Short mmCIF file of C-alpha atoms and ligand atoms in Angstrom, two decimals:
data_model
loop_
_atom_site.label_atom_id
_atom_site.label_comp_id
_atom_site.label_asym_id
_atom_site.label_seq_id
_atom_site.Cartn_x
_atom_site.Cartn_y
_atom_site.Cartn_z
CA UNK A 1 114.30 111.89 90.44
CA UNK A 2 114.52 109.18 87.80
CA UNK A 3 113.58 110.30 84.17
CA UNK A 4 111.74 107.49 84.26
CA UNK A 5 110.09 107.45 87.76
CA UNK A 6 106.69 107.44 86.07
CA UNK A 7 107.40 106.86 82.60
CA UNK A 8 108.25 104.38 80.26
CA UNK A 9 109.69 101.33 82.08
CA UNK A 10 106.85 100.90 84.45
CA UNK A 11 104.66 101.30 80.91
CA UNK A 12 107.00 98.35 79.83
CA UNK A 13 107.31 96.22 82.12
CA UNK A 14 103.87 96.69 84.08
CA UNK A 15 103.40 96.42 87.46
CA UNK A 16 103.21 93.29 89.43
CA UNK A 17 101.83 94.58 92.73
CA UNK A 18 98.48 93.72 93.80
CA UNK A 19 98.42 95.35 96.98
CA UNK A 20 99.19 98.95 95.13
CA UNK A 21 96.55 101.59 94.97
CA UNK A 22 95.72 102.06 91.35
CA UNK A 23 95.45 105.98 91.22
CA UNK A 24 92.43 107.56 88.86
CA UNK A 25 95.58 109.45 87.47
CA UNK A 26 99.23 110.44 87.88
CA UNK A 27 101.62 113.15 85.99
CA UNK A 28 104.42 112.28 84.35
CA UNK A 29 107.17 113.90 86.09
CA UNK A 30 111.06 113.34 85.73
CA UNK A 31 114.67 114.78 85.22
CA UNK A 32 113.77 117.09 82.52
CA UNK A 33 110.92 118.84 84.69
CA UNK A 34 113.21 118.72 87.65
CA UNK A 35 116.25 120.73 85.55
CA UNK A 36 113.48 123.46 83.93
CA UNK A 37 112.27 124.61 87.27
CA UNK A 38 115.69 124.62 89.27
CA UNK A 39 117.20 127.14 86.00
CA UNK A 40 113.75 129.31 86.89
CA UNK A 41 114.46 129.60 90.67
CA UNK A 42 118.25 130.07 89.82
CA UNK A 43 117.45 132.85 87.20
CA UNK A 44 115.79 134.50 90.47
CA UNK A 45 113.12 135.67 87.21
CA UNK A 46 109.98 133.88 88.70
CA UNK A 47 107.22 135.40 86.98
CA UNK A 48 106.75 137.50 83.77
CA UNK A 49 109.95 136.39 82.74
CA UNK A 50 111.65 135.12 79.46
CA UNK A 51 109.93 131.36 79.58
CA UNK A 52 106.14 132.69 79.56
CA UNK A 53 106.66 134.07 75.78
CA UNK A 54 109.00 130.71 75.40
CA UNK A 55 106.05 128.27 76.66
CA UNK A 56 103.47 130.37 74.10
CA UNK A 57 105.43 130.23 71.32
CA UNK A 58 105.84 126.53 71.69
CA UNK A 59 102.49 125.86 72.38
CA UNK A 60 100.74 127.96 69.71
CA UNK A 61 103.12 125.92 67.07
CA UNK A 62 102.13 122.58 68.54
CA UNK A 63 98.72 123.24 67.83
CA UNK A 64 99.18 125.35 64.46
CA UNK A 65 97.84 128.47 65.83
CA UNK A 66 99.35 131.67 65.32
CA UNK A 67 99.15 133.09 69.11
CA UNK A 68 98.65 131.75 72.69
CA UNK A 69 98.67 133.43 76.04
CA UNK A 70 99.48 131.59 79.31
CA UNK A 71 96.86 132.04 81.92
CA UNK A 72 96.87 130.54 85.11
CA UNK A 73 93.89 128.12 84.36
CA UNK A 74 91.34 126.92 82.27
CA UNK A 75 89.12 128.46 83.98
CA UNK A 76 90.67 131.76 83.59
CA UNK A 77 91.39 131.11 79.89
CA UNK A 78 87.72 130.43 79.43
CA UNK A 79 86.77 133.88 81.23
CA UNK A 80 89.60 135.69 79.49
CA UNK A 81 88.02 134.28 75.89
CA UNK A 82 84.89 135.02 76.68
CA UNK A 83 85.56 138.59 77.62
CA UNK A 84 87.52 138.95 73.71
CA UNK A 85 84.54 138.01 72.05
CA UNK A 86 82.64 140.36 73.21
CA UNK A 87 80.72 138.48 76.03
CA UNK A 88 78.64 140.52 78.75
CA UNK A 89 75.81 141.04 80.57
CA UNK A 90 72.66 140.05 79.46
CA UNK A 91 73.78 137.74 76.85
CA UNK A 92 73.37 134.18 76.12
CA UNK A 93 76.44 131.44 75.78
CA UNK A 94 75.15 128.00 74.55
CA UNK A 95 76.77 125.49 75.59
CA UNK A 96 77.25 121.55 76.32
CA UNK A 97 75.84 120.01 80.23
CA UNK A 98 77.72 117.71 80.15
CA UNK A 99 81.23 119.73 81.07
CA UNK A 100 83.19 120.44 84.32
CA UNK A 101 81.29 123.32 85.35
CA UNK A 102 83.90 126.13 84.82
CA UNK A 103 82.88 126.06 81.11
CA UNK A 104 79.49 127.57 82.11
CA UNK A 105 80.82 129.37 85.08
CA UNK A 106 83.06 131.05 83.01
CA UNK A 107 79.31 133.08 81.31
CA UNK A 108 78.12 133.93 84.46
CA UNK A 109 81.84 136.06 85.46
CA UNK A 110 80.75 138.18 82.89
CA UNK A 111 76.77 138.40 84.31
CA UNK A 112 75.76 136.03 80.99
CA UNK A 113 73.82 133.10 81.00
CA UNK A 114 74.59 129.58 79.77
CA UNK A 115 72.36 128.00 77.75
CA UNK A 116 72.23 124.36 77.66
CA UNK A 117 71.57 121.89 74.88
CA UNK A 118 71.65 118.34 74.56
CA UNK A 119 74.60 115.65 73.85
CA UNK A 120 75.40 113.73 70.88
CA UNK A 121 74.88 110.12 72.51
CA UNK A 122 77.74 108.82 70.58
CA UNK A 123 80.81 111.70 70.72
CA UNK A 124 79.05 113.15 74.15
CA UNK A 125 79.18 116.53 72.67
CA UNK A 126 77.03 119.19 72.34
CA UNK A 127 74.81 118.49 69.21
CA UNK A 128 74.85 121.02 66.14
CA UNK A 129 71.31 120.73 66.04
CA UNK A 130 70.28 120.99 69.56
CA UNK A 131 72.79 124.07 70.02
CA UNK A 132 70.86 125.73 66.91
CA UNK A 133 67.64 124.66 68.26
CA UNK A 134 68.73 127.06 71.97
CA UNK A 135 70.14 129.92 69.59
CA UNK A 136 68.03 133.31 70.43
CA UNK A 137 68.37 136.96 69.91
CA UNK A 138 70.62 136.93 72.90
CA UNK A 139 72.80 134.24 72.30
CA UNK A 140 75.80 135.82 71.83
CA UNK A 141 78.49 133.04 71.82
CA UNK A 142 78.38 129.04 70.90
CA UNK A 143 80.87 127.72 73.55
CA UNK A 144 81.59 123.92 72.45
CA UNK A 145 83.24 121.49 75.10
CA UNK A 146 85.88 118.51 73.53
CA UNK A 147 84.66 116.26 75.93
CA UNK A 148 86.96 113.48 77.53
CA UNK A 149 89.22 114.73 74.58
CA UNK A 150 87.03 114.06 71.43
CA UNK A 151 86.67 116.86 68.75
CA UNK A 152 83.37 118.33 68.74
CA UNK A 153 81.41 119.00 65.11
CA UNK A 154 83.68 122.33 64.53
CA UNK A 155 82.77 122.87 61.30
CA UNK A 156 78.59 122.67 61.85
CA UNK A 157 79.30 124.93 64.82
CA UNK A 158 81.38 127.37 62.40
CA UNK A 159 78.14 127.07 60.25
CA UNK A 160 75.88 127.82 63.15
CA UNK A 161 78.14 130.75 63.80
CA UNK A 162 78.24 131.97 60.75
CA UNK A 163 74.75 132.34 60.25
CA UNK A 164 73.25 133.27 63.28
CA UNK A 165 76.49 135.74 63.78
CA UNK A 166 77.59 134.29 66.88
CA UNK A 167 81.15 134.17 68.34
CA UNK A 168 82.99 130.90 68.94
CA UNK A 169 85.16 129.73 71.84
CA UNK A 170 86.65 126.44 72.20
CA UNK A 171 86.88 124.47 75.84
CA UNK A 172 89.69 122.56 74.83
CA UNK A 173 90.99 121.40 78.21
CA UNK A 174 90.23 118.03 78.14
CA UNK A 175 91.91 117.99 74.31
CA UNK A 176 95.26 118.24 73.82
CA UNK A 177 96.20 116.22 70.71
CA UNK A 178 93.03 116.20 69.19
CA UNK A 179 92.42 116.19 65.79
CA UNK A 180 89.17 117.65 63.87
CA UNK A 181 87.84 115.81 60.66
CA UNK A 182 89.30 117.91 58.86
CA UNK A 183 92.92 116.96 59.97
CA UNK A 184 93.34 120.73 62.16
CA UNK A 185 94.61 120.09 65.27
CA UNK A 186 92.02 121.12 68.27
CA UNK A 187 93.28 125.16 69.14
CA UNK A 188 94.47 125.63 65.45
CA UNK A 189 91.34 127.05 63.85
CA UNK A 190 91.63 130.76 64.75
CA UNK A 191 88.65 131.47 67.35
CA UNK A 192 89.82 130.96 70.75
CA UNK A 193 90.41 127.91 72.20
CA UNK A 194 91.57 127.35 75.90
CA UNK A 195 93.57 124.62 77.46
CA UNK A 196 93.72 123.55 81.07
CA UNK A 197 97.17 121.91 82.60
CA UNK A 198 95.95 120.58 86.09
CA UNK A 199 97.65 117.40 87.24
CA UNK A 200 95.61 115.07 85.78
CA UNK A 201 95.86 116.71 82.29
CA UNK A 202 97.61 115.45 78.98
CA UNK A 203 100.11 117.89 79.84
CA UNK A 204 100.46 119.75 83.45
CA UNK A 205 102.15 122.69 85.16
CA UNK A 206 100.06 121.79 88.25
CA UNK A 207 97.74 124.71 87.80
CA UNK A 208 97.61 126.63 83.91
CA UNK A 209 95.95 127.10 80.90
CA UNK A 210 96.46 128.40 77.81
CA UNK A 211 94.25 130.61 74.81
CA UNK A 212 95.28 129.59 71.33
CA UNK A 213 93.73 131.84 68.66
CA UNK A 214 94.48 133.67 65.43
CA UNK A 215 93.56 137.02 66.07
CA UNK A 216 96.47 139.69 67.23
CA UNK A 217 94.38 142.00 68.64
CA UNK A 218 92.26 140.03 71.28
CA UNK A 219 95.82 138.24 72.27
CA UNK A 220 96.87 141.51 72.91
CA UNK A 221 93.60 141.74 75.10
CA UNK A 222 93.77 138.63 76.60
CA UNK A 223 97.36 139.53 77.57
CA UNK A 224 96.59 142.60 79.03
CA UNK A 225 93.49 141.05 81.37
CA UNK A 226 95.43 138.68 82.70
CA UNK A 227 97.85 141.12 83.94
CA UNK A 228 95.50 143.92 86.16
CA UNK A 229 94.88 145.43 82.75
CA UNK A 230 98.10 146.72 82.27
CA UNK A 231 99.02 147.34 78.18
CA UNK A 232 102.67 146.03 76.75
CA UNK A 233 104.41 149.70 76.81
CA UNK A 234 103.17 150.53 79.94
CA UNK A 235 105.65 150.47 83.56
CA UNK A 236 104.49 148.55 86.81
CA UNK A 237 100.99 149.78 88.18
CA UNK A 238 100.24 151.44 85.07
CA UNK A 239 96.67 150.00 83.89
CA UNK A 240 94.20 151.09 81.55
CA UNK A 241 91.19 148.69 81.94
CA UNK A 242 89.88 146.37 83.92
CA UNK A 243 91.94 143.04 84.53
CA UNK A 244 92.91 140.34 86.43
CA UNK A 245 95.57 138.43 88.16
CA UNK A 246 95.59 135.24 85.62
CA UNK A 247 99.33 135.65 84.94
CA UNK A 248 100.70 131.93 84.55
CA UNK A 249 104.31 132.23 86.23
CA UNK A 250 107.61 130.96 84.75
CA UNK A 251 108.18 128.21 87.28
CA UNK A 252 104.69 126.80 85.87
CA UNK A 253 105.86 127.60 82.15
CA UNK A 254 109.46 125.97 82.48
CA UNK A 255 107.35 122.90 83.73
CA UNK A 256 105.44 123.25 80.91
CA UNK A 257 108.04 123.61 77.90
CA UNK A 258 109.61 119.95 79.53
CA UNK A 259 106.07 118.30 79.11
CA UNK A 260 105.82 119.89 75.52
CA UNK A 261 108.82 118.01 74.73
CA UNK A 262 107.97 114.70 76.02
CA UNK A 263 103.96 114.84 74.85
CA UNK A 264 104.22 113.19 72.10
CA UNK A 265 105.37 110.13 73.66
CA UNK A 266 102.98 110.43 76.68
CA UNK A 267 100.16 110.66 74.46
CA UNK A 268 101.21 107.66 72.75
CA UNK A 269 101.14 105.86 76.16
CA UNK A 270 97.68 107.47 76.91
CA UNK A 271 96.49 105.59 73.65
CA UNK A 272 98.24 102.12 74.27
CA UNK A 273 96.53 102.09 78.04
CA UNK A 274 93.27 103.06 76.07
CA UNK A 275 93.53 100.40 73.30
CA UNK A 276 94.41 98.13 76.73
CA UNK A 277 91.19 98.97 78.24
CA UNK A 278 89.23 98.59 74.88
CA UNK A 279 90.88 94.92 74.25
CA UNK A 280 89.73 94.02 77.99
CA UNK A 281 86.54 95.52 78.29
CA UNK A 282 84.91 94.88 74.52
CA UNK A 283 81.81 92.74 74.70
CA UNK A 284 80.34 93.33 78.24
CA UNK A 285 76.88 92.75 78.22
CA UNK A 286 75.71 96.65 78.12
CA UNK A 287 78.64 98.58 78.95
CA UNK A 288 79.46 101.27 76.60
CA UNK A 289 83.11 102.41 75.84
CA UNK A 290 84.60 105.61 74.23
CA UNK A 291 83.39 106.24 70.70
CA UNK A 292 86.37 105.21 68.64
CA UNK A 293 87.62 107.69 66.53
CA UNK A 294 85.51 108.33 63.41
CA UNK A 295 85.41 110.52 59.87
CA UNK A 296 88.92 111.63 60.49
CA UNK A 297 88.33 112.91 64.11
CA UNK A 298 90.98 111.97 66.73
CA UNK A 299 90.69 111.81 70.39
CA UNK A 300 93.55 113.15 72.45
CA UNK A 301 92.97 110.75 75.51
CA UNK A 302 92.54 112.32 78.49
CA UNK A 303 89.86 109.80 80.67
CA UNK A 304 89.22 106.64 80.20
CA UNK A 305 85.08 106.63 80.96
CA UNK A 306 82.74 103.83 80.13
CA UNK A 307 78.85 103.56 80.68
CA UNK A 308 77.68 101.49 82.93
CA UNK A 309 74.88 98.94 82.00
CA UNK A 310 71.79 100.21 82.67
CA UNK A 311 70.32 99.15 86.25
CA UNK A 312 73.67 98.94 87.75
CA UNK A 313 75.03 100.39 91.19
CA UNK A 314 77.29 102.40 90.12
CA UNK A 315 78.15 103.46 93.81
CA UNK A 316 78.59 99.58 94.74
CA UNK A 317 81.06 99.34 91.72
CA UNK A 318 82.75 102.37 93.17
CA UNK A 319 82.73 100.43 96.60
CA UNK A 320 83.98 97.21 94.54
CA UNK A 321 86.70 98.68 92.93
CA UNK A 322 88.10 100.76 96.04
CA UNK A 323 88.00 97.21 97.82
CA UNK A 324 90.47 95.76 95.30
CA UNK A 325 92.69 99.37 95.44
CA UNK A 326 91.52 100.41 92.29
CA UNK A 327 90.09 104.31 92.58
CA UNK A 328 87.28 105.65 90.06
CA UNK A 329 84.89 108.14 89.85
CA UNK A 330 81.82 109.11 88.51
CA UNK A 331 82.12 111.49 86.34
CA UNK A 332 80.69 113.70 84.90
CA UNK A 333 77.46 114.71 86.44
CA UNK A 334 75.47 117.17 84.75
CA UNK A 335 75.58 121.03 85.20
CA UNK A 336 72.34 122.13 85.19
CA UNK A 337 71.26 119.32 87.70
CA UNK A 338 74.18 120.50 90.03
CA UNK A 339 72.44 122.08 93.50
CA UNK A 340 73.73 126.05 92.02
CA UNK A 341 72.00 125.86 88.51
CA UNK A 342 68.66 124.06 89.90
CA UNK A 343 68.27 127.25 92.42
CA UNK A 344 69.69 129.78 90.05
CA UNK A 345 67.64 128.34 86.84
CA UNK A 346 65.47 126.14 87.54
CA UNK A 347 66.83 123.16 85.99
CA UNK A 348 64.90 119.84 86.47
CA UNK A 349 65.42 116.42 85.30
CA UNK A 350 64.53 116.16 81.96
CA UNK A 351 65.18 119.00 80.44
CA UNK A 352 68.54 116.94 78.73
CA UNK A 353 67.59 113.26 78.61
CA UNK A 354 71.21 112.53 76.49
CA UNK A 355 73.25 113.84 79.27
CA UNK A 356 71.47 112.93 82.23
CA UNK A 357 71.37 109.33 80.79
CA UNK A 358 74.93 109.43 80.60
CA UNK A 359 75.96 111.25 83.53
CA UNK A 360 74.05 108.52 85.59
CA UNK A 361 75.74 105.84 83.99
CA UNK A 362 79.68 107.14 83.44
CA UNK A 363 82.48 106.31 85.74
CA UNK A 364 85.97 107.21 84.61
CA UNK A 365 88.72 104.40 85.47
CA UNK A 366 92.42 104.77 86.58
CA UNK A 367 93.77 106.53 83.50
CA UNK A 368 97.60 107.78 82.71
CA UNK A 369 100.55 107.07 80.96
CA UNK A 370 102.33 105.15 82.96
CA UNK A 371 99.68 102.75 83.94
CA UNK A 372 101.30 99.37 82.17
CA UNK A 373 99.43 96.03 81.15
CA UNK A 374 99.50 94.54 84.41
CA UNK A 375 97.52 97.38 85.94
CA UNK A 376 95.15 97.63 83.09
CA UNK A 377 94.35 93.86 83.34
CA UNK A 378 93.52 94.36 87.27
CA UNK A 379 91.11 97.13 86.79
CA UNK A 380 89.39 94.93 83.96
CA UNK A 381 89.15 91.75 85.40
CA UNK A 382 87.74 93.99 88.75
CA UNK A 383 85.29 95.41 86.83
CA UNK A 384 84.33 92.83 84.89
CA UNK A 385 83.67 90.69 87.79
CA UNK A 386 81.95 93.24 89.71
CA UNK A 387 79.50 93.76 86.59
CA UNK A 388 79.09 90.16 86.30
CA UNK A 389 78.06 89.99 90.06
CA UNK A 390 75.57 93.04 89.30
C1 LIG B 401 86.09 120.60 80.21
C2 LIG B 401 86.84 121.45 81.19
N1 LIG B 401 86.65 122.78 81.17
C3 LIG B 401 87.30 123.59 82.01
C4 LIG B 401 88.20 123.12 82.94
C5 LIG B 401 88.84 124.07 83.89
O1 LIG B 401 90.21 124.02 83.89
P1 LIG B 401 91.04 124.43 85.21
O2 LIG B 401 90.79 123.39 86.25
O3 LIG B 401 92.45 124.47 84.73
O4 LIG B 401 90.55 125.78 85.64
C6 LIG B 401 88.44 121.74 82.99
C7 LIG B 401 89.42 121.19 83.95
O5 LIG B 401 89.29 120.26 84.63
C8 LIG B 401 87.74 120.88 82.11
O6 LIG B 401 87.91 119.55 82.16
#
């Protein structure tokens, strides 16, 4: 496999092709990656092995926290959190609608409910004041989402916290390489914050996730959950509470201590196909792009996702695009208008007008590192003719 088979040359030189399928997105995948995983299945060590503590230790330094624990997804990581600060039954988790829905799946694992408050219409986060406004006796935990990679308000939900004594866990896996206002990277302020490495993430073991947090005794928690329960001194099928098969294994971590070293420059890339997209697409009559980065906050790109203007098809520019090989997708619709939360809570339109504005209107574009000028220009001058036609 070329080092560069997805990488930087195509990012140079662009592609050419017209007839190509423009993917919504695509790992970066090469030599290095190839190398990592061979040493794992040569080490015959293919699980709870030397590179899990190796991808931690990496990863908690990246982010300037002092521990991490490999899980074996977000989603996981999110449960695993939740569990450490104290989360159970009968207690309340507020948190954004506008999320994939494992951030509010994750409460109901532990028989909790998630509450949901409205969106910031600029960042797309949860709002400080809304969340505060769905605080109750039984809220037990604020659960904030960095949404398409933007920081939320961290320190006005530290606030909240603070004075409504509420725990805090971060859904970071849309974030890595964000950077609050205050210049701490997203994972490095001590609560829990959990990372997701799917394909289509900043950084990807295929499946995986990751807790970053400051405290030694819930990593020691979190550590033990994800492994049946099972406590650091103790010998195979020894277990002492009740856990889980999360483990991430060291195939996945060896994959993911290559993409550590090359994230840098493939977040870089992310940003220059951004900034590509935000040249193209600026001054469309109605279309909204990503907030650009403001007060010192810095978006680790993950999706590219604009607004539509309002009273377009978004389904015929979905049919428009796929005509002309270029896939997109609406995304993200809102959770408590999704079939599961209507029966379970009786959610109605409404209830969120923010997010269910937005949700109507977003549709995330083709969107990696690799994706090159020439690309970029085809998916604007696609769109922008199929908005002009709208
Ligand atoms: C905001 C958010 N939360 C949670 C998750 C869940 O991560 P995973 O798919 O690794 O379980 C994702 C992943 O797509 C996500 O985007």
């Amino acid at each position: 496999m070329a080092d560069s088979a997805v990488g930087q040359s195509e990012l140079a030189a662009g592609s050419d092709r017209t007839d190509e399928v423009i993917p919504l997105a695509r790992p970066v995948l090469g030599d290095a990656e190839e190398r990592a995983v061979i040493e794992v299945l040569r080490s015959g060590q293919l699980s709870l092995g030397p590179r899990v503590e190796a991808f931690e230790r990496l990863f908690a330094a990246r982010v300037g926290a002092p521990h991490a624990c490999a899980v074996s997804s977000g989603t996981a990581g999110l449960h695993l959190a939740l569990r450490a600060v104290g989360v159970g039954e009968g207690d309340e988790v507020v948190t954004s609608p506008l999320s994939f829905v494992a951030s509010a799946n994750a409460a109901l694992y532990e028989r909790a409910r998630p509450v949901f408050a409205d969106i910031d219409p600029v960042t797309l986060n949860l709002d400080p004041d809304a969340a505060a406004a769905a605080v109750t006796a039984r809220t037990r935990a604020l659960l904030p989402v960095h949404i398409f990679g933007y920081p939320a308000d961290m320190p006005a939900f530290e606030r909240l916290a603070e004075e409504r004594g509420l725990a805090i866990v971060e859904d970071a896996c849309e974030a890595l390489g964000a950077v609050n206002a205050d210049g701490t990277p997203v994972g490095g302020r001590g609560h829990p914050a959990v990372f997701g490495f799917y394909a289509n993430k900043q950084l990807t073991t295929g499946e995986g996730g990751m807790v970053t947090l400051g405290d030694p005794a819930m990593k020691e928690r979190i550590d033990s959950e994800r492994n049946q329960g099972r406590a650091p001194d103790m010998g195979w099928l020894d277990h002492d509470r009740l856990g889980f098969n999360y483990r991430l294994s060291d195939i996945a971590c060896a994959l993911g201590i290559a993409q550590l070293e090359r994230l840098d420059e493939m977040l870089a890339q992310r940003g220059r196909v951004a900034g590509l997209y935000r040249d193209g697409l600026t001054g469309i009559d109605g279309l909204e792009l990503p907030c650009p980065d403001k007060d010192g906050n810095a978006r680790g790109w993950f999706v590219f996702v604009v607004q539509l203007p309002r009273g377009v098809d978004r389904d015929e520019t979905v049919r428009v695009l796929a005509a002309a090989g270029i896939q997109s997708k609406p995304y993200l619709p809102a959770i408590h208008l999704m079939s599961f939360y209507r029966e379970r809570f009786g959610h109605r339109e409404g209830e969120f007008p923010v997010c269910e504005d937005v949700a109507r209107r977003s549709l995330a574009l083709p969107f990696f590192p690799g994706l090159g000028e020439s690309r970029a220009e085809r998916v604007v001058e696609t769109l922008r003719a199929a908005l002009e036609r709208a």
